[in-house]
Structure formats: structure tokens, C-alpha cells
Tab-separated table of C-alpha atoms in Angstrom:
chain	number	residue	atom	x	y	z
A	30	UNK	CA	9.629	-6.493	0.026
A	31	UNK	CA	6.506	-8.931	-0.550
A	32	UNK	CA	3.776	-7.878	1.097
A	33	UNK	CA	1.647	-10.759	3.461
A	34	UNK	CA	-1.785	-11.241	1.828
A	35	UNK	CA	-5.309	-10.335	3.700
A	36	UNK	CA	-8.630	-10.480	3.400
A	37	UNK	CA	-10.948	-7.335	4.716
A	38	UNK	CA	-11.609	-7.740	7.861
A	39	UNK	CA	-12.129	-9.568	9.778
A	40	UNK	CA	-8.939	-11.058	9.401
A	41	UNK	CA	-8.568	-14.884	8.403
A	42	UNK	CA	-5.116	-16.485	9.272
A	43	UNK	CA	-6.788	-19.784	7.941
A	44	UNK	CA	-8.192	-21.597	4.895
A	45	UNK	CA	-10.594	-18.863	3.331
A	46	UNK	CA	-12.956	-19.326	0.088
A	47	UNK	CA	-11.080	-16.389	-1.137
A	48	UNK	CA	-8.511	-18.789	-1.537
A	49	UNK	CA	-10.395	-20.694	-3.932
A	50	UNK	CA	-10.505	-17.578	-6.487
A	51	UNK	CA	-7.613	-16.757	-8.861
A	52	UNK	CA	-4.330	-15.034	-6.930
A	53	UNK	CA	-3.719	-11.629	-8.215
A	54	UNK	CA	-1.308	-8.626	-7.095
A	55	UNK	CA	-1.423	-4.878	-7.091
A	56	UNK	CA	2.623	-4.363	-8.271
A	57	UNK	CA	3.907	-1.413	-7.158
A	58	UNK	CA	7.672	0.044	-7.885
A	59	UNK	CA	9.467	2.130	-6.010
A	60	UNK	CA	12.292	4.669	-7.990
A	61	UNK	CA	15.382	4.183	-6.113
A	62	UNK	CA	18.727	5.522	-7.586
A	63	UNK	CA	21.821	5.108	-5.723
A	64	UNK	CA	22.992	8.112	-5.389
A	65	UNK	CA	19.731	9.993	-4.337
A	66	UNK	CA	17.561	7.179	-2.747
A	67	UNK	CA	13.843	8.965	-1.440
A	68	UNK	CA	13.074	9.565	2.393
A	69	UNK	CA	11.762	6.655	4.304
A	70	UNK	CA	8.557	8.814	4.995
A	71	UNK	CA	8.302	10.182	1.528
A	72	UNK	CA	8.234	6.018	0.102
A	73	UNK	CA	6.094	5.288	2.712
A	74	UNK	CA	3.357	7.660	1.811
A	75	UNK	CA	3.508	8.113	-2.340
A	76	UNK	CA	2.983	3.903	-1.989
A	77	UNK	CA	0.087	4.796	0.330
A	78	UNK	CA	-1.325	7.170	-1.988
A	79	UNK	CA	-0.162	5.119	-5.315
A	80	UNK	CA	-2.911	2.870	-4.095
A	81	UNK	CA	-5.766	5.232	-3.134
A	82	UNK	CA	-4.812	6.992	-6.795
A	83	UNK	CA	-5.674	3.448	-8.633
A	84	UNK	CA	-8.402	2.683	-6.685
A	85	UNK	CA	-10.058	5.709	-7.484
A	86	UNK	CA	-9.331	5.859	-11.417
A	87	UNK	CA	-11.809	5.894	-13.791
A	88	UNK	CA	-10.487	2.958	-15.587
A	89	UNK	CA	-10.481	0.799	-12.538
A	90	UNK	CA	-14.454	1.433	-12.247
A	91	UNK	CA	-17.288	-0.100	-14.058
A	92	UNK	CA	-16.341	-0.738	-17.317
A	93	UNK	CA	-13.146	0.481	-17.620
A	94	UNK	CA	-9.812	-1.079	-18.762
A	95	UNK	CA	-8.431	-2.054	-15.163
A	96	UNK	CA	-12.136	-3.338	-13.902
A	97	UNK	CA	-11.805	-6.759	-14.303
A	98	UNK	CA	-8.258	-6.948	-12.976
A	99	UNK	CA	-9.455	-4.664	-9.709
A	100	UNK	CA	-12.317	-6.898	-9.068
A	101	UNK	CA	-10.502	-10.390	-8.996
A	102	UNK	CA	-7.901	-8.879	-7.425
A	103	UNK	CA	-10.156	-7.728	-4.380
A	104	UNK	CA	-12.543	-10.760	-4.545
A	105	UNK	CA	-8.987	-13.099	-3.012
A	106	UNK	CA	-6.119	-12.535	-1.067
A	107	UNK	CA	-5.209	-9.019	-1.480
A	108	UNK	CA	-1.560	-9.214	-1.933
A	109	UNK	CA	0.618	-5.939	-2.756
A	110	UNK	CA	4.244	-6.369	-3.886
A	111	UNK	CA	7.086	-3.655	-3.973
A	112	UNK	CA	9.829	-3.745	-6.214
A	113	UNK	CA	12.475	-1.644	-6.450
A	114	UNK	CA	14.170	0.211	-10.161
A	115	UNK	CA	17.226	2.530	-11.313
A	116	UNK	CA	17.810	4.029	-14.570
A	117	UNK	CA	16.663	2.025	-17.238
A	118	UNK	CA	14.670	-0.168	-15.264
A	119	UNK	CA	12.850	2.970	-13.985
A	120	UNK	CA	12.168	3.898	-17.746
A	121	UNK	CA	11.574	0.391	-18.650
A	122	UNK	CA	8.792	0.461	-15.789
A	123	UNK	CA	7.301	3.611	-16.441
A	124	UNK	CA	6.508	2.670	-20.447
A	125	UNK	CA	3.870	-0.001	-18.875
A	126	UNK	CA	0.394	0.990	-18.451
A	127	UNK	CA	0.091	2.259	-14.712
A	128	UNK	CA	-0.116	5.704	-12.383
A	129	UNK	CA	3.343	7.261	-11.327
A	130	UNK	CA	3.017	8.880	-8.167
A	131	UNK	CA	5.485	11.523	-6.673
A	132	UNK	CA	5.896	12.824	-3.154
A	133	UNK	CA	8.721	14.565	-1.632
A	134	UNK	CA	11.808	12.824	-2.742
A	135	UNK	CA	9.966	9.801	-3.809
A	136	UNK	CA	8.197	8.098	-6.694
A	137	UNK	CA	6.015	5.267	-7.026
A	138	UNK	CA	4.662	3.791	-9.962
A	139	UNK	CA	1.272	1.118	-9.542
A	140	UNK	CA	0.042	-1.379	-11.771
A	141	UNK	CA	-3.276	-2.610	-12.434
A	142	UNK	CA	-3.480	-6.117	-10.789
A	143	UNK	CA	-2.254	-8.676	-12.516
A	144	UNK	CA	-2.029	-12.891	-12.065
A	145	UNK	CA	0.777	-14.177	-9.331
A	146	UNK	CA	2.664	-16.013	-12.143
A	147	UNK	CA	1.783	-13.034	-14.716
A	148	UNK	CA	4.267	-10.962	-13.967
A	149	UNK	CA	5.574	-8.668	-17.207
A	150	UNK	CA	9.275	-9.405	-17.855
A	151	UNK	CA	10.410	-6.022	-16.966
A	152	UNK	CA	8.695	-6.463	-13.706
A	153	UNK	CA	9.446	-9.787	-12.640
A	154	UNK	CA	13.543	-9.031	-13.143
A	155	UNK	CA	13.252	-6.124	-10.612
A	156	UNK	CA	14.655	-6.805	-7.140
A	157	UNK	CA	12.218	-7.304	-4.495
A	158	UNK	CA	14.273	-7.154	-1.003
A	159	UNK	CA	17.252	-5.805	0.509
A	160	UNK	CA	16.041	-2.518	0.006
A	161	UNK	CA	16.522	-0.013	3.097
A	162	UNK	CA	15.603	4.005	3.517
A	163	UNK	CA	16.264	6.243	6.011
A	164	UNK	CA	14.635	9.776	6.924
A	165	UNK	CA	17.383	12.521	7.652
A	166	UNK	CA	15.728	13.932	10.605
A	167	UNK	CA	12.656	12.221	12.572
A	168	UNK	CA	9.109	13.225	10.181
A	169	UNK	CA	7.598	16.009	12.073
A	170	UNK	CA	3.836	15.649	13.703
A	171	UNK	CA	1.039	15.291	10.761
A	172	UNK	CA	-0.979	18.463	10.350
A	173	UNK	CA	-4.366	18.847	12.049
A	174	UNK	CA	-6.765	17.536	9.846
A	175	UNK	CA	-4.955	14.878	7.982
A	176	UNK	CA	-5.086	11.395	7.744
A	177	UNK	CA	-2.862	9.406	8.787
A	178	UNK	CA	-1.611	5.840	8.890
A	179	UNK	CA	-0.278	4.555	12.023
A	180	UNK	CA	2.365	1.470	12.325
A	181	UNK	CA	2.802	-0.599	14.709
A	182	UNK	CA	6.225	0.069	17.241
A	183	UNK	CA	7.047	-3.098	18.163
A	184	UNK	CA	7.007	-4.433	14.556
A	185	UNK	CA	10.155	-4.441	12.449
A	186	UNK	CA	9.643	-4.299	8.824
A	187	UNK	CA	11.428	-3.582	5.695
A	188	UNK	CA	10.945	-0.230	3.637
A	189	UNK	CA	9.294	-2.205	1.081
A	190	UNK	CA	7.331	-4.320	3.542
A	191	UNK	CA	5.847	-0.830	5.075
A	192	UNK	CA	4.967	0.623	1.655
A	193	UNK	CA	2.755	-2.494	1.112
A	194	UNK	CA	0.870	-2.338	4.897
A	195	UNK	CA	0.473	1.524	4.663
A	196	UNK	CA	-0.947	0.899	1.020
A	197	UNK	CA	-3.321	-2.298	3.013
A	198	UNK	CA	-4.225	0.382	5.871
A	199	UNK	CA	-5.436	2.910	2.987
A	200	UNK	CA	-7.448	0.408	0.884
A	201	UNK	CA	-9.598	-0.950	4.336
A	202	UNK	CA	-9.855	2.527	4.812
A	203	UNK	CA	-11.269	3.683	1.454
A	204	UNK	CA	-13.848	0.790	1.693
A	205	UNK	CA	-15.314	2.195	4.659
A	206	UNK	CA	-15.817	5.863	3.431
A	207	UNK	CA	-18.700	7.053	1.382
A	208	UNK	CA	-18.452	8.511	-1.949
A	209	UNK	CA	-18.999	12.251	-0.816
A	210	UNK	CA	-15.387	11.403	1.393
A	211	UNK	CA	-14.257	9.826	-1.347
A	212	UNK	CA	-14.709	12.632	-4.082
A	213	UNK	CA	-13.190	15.484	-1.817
A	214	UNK	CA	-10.326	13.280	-0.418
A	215	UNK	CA	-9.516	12.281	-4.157
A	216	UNK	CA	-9.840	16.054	-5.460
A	217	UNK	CA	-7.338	17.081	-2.599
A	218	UNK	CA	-4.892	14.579	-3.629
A	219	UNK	CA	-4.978	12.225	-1.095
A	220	UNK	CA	-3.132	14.328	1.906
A	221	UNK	CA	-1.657	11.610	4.298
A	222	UNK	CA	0.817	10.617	6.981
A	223	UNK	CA	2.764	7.727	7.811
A	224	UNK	CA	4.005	7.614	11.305
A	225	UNK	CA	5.206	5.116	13.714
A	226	UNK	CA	3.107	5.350	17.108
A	227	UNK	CA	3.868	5.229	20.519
A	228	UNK	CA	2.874	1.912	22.581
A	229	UNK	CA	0.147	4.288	23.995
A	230	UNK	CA	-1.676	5.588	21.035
A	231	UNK	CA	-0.808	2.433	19.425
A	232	UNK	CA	-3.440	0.551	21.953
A	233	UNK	CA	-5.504	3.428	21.835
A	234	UNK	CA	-6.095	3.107	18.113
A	235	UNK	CA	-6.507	-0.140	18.053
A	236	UNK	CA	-9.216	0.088	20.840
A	237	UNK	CA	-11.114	2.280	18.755
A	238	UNK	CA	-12.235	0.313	16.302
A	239	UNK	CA	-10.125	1.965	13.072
A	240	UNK	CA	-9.370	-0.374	9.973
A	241	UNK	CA	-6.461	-2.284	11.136
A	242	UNK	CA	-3.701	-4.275	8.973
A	243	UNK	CA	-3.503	-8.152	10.397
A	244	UNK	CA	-0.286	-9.497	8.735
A	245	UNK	CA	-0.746	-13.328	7.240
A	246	UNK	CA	2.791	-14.040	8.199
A	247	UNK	CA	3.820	-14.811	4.767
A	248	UNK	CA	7.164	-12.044	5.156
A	249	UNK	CA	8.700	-10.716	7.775
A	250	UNK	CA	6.496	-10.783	10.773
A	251	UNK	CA	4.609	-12.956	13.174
A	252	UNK	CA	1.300	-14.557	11.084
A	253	UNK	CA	-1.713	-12.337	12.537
A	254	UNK	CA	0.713	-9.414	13.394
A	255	UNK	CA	-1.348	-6.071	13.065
A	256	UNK	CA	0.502	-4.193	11.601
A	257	UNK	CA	-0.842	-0.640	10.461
A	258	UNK	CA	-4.202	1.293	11.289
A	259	UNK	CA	-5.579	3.918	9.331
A	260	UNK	CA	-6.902	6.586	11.551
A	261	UNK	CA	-9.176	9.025	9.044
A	262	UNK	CA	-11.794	10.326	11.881
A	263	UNK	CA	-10.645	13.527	10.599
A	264	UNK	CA	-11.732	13.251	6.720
A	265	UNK	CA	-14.332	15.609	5.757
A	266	UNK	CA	-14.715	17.173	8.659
């Protein structure tokens, strides 16, 4: 459940100077018990807002504890991976410093950034693919008003694979808002949506100029695959 790396747009598929810089990624574990495994939708949108949630902590700004680790993390390849944890793994992750995010029948907990071959050992034993989720019955249509992040229907990805490009769409996103949107999206708690689109509002959104996900091609998908857009027109208003 790896996701591709990316640079803000526009999108690079070759050699970039970012390359150059230290690798970092934002680890991000998913709480999936056998017996009661969370909604597709509900995974796909804690991740989303797991991300927004570190972004906008105090201790990834200025001078705080995560600032360094943000900042070389966003000055390469912006790479995202999901893991997956049960029982003591799950309490094992949640003792290391990090955000635990809970939506519906899912939980997410995010790391601050950390090197590619850094990994803490109670991270790096967790099991990255083969995970699948289902939803029960189809996600109903967002509420007016709220954000949402589109995927692409003629993409196939893993559960863990879509966690990472919703959490992508989000981040290009929050770059592109001022801090006034910001504040009030991050004192509402980040209401979101992940949905699949039709073919026709899938060209439509792309056509209209939204922050879009363009996959590197590293898992999964086609290199240059676009993946996800974030569609946030209604923020604020």
C-alpha cells in the first residue's frame, strides 16, 4: 500500500532536483482488526484528514518539534506510505509520537516524516499490502458544502494505495488555500468526502483546473496516472 511519490505540480515523471534532496515519508497506519475491519470510505477519509491534521499542528510549524522533518519532507519527493496494525501492533503504534485520527469505523494514526531507510522497528515490521476494505452499502452523495476528493474511475487501486492519493489530493489542496480557509477548515475538523466520480465529472474536474494527483508509477498504476482531484470551490463560502 506504498504510495507513488510527486512533486507539486506540475507534475515531473522525470529526473527532478528534488531528487537530489534527502527521501523522506509521511507514515501513516491504518487500525485494521480482523474481525471488525473499518469502511472503505471511512479509511479513505480519516487518512485524508490524518494528513490535513499534521499539516496543520503546531509542532509541524516554525519551530516546533516536527518542523524540520515537515520541511525536508516537502522540499523532495513527497512519498506517503500506509501500513496496516492489529492488537498489539496497534498499541505498539500508537505509543510513538504521532496524531490518531478517527472517523466512522476507522482509525488512522500519522507520523511526522521520517528518512526512507529510518523507519522505527515497530513500523517497519507492519504489513504494507494485501490489505482490502469494502463499504456495506454504496457512500451516499457528500453534503452541500463539503469538500471533497474525487478519484479517478478508470483507476484500480488498493485501499491502502487510495488512502495515500486522497491524503496527496488534500496536501496540493491545503497549499493552495489561504490561512483565513485554513483556520476555519481546521477549527471544523476537516469535513471531507471521498468519492469515486463518474467519467463525466471526472473530465469535468479535471478541466477545471482543481489540484490534481499525477501518479509516478512507482505502485500500482500507469507512471503519470492522475489519480485524485481535490475539488474545495466550496470552502469558506
Amino acid at each position: 500500500m506504498t504510495s507513488s511519490d510527486f512533486p507539486p505540480p506540475p507534475f515531473a515523471d522525470a529526473h527532478s532536483p528534488r531528487d537530489e534532496a534527502p527521501q523522506f515519508v509521511l507514515p501513516l497506519v491504518l487500525h485494521l482488526e480482523k474481525t471488525a475491519p473499518p469502511a472503505r470510505t471511512d479509511a479513505l477519509e480519516t487518512a485524508a484528514r490524518a494528513v490535513l491534521a499534521l499539516l496543520s499542528d503546531p509542532r509541524a510549524e516554525g519551530e516546533g518539534p516536527w518542523a524540520e522533518a515537515v520541511r525536508d519532507w516537502q522540499d523532495a519527493r513527497i512519498r506517503k506510505v500506509v501500513r496496516r496494525a492489529r492488537g498489539a501492533e496497534w498499541r505498539r503504534a500508537e505509543a510513538l509520537d504521532g496524531l490518531t485520527l478517527s472517523g466512522g469505523s476507522a482509525e488512522v494514526r500519522v507520523y511526522p516524516p521520517i528518512p526512507l531507510d529510518g523507519w522505527p522497528k515497530d513500523l517497519a515490521k507492519l504489513q504494507v499490502s494485501g490489505t482490502e476494505l469494502s463499504d456495506a452499502e454504496p457512500p451516499a452523495a457528500p453534503a452541500p458544502g463539503t469538500p471533497v476528493v474525487w478519484l479517478n474511475p478508470e483507476v484500480d487501486m488498493s485501499a491502502g494505495k487510495t488512502m495515500a492519493q486522497a491524503g496527496h489530493a488534500v496536501q496540493l489542496a491545503w497549499w493552495e488555500l489561504d490561512g483565513e480557509r485554513r483556520a476555519a477548515w481546521a477549527e471544523a475538523g476537516f469535513p471531507l468526502a471521498v468519492r469515486t466520480a463518474d467519467k463525466e465529472r471526472w473530465r469535468e474536474l479535471v478541466a477545471a483546473g482543481l489540484p490534481v494527483v499525477h501518479d509516478a508509477g512507482f505502485t500500482e498504476v500507469v507512471p503519470g496516472s492522475a489519480t485524485a482531484v481535490a475539488d474545495l470551490r466550496q470552502l469558506g463560502r
